[in-house]
XYZ file of C-alpha atoms in Angstrom:
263
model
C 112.867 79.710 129.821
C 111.192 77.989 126.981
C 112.929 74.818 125.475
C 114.677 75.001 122.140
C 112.920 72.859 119.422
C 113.925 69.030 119.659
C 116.579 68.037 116.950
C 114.485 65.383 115.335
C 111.782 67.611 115.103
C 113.387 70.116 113.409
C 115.064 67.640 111.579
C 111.245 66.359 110.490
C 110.366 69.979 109.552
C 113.420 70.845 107.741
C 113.000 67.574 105.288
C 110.121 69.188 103.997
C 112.490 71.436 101.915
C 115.299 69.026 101.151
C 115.639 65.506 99.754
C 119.028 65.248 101.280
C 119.876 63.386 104.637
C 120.363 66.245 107.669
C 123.539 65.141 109.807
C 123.032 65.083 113.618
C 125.438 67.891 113.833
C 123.840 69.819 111.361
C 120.370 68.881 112.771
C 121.539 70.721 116.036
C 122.712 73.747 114.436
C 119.933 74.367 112.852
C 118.062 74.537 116.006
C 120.665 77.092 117.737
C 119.480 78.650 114.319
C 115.852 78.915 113.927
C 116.095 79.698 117.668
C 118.197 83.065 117.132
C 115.829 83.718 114.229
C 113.124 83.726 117.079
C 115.150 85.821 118.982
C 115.570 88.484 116.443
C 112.379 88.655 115.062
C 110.331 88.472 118.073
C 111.464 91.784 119.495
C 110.712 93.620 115.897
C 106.776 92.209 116.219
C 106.320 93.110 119.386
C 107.631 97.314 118.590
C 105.405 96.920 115.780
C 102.782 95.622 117.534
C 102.807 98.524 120.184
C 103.204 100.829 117.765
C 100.182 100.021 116.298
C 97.976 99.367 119.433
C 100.306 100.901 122.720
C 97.289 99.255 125.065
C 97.960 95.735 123.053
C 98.487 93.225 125.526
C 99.400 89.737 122.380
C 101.443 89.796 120.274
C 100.225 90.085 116.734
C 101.275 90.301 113.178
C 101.680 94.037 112.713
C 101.791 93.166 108.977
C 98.950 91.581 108.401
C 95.472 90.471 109.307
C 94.305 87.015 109.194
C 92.081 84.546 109.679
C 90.880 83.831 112.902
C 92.086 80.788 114.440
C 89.362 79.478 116.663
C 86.286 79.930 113.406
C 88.776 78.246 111.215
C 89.188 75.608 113.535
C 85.220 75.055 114.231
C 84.381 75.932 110.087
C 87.190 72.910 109.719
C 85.758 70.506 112.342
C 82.326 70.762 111.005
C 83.558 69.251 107.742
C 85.478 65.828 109.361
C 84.187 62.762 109.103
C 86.382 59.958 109.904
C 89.449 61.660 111.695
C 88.227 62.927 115.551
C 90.051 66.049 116.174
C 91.648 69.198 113.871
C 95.226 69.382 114.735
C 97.185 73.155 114.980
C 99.066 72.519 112.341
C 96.093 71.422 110.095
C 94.328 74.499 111.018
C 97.819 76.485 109.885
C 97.432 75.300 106.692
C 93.547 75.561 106.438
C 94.252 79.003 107.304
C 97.096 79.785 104.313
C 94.771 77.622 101.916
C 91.483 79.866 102.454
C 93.827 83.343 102.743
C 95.437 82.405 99.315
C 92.015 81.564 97.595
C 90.721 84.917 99.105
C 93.744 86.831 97.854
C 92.735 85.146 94.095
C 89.624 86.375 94.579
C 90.081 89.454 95.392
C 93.009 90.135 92.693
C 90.293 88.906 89.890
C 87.378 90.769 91.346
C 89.820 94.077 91.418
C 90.671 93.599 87.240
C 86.928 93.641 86.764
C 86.567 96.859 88.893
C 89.591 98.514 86.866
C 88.148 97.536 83.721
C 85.411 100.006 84.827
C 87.830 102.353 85.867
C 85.847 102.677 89.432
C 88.080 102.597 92.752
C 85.416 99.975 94.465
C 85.034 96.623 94.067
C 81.078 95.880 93.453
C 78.895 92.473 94.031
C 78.910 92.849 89.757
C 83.234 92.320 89.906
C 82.932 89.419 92.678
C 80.589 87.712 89.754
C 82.485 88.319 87.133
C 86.275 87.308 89.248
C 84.258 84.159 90.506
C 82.694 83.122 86.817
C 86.121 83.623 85.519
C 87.706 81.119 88.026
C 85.349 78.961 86.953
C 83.790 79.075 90.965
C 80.511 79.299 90.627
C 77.555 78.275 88.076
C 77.047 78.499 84.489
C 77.391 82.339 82.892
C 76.095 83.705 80.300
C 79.245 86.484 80.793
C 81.786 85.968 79.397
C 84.742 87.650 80.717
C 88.475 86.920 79.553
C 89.711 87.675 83.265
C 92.355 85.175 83.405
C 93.573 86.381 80.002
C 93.552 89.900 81.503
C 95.499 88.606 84.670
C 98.515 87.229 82.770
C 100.218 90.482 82.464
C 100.305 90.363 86.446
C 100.132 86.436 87.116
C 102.999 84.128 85.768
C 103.730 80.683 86.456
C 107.231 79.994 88.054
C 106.866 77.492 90.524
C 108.287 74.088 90.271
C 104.778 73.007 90.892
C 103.377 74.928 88.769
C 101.212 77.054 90.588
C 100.823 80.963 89.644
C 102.894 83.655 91.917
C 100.541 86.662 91.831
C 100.816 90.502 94.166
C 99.487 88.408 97.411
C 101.779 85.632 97.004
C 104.736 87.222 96.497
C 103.877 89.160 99.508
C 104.073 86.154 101.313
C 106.936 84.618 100.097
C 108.517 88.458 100.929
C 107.730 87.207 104.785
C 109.249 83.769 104.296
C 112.379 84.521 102.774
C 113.234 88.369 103.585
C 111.595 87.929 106.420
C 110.039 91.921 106.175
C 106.776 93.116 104.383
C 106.895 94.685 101.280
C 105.327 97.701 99.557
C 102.888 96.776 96.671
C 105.034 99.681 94.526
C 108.493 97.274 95.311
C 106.144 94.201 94.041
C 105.467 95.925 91.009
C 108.963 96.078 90.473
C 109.922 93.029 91.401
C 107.685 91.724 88.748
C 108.348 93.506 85.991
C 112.488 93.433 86.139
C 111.924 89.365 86.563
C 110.211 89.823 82.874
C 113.026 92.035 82.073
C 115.398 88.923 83.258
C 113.359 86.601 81.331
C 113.044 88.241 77.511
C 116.802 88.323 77.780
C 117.507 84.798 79.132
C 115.060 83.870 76.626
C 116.938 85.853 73.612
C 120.490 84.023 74.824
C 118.779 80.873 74.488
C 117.339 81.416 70.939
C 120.921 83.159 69.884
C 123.009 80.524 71.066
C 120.623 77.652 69.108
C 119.775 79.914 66.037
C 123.130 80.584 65.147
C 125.568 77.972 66.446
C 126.505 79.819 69.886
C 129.233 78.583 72.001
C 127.404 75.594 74.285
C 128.653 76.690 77.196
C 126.883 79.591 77.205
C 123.452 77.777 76.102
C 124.084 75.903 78.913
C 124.782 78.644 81.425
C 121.537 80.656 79.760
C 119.350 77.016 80.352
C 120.776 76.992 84.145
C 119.821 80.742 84.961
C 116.236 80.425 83.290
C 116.108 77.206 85.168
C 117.065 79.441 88.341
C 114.069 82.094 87.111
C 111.281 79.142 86.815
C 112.352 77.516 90.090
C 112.097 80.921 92.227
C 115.915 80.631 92.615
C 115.743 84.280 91.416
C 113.030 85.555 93.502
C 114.608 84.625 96.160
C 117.950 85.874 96.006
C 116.491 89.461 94.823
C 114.300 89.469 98.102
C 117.172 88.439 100.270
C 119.626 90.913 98.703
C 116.689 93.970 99.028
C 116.282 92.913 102.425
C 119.887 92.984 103.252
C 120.006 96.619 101.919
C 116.792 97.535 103.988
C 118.205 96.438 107.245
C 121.788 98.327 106.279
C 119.654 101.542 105.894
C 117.830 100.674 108.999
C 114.239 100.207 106.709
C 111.663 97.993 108.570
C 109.809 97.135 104.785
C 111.492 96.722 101.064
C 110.407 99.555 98.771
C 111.468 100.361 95.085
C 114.810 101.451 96.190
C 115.707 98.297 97.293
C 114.720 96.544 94.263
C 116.508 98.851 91.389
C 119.594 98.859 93.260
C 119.950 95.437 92.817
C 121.499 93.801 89.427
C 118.970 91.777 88.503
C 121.807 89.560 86.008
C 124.449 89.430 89.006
């Protein structure tokens, strides 16, 4: 049997998300926690993984492909100069930093495609997704690819980074802790504007014409809720929760309009 995960690392990995002090009781629960977590989840991989490969002998994401370890880890060691070594957890993040810069990529370079309604994306879409980012050199093209991008990119984060398709995928895996179909993204996206218009109407009621305060208030706190991913959250957790009632191994549209998206 494996050991559980020491308290005061857990306790180092869990202060990443909270400012707070963790109690040395609470410390220890969370460990019986993210241990049973293991426990459940594991299990669900591994069917998946069989399912896709029966002759699979590691265990794999079933839901996605990524990088591979090892070239990340040489690609990353190449480019060191005064640290000796490229720790796991370094390589972790090297590998969510290139996946997410791939995933922009790739989301720019497939608006150029659909803006010439073809089905594949060409070398001519990569140029005009990376001149767009402002990636590569001086263009004489001008293409308004951001611009065309906001209808499916918005800023939320506290940090003030943009939440597109990919990354909302992943943040389905961290929080619901299930994939989720690009058709339940969709959703997901568009109901959050839905949420925001009105939020945003309360707001300008309640100051236009002299509104009761407590309700401005309540209207600032729930937009605050929106911006901070507060929302996001709770709609993936209460999808997923309805997925796993109806024995679902991935949140689709159902899940999503079922929800009340003001509750």
């Amino acid at each position: 049997m494996a050991k559980p995960y020491s308290t005061g690392h857990i306790g180092a990995v869990a202060s990443n998300f909270t400012e707070m002090r963790l109690a040395g009781a609470v410390k220890e629960q969370l460990v019986e926690l993210v241990c049973a977590e293991i426990r459940r989840f594991v299990p669900e991989m591994e069917a998946a993984t069989l399912a896709q490969d029966p002759e699979r002998k590691t265990l794999d994401d079933p839901y996605r492909t990524r990088l591979n370890y090892n070239r990340t880890r040489e690609l990353m060691i190449d480019e060191i100069a005064d640290v000796e070594s490229v720790g796991s957890a370094a390589v972790q993040a090297g590998i969510a930093q290139v996946e997410t810069y791939l995933s922009k990529i790739v989301y720019h370079a497939e608006i150029a495609a659909e803006k010439d309604r073809v089905a594949t994306i060409k070398p001519r879409h990569l140029e005009i997704a990376v001149a767009g980012m402002g990636l590569g050199s001086d263009s004489d093209e001008d293409e308004t690819i951001p611009e065309a991008g906001q209808t499916e990119e918005f800023v939320i984060s506290q940090g003030g980074g943009i939440l597109t398709e990919s990354s909302l995928l992943a943040l389905a895996k961290t929080h619901a802790k299930m994939p989720v179909t690009k058709d339940a993204v969709e959703e997901l996206i568009e109901t959050y504007y839905m949420v925001v218009e009105q939020m945003e109407s309360d707001i300008r009621s309640n100051t236009q014409f002299g509104g009761n305060p407590v309700h401005f208030i309540e209207s600032l706190s729930k937009m605050q809720t929106l911006m901070s991913l507060g929302w996001m959250r709770a709609m993936l957790s209460k999808a997923a929760e309805n997925a796993r009632e109806r024995g679902y191994k991935r949140i689709d549209v159902d899940q999503i309009v079922n929800i009340d998206p003001f509750a």
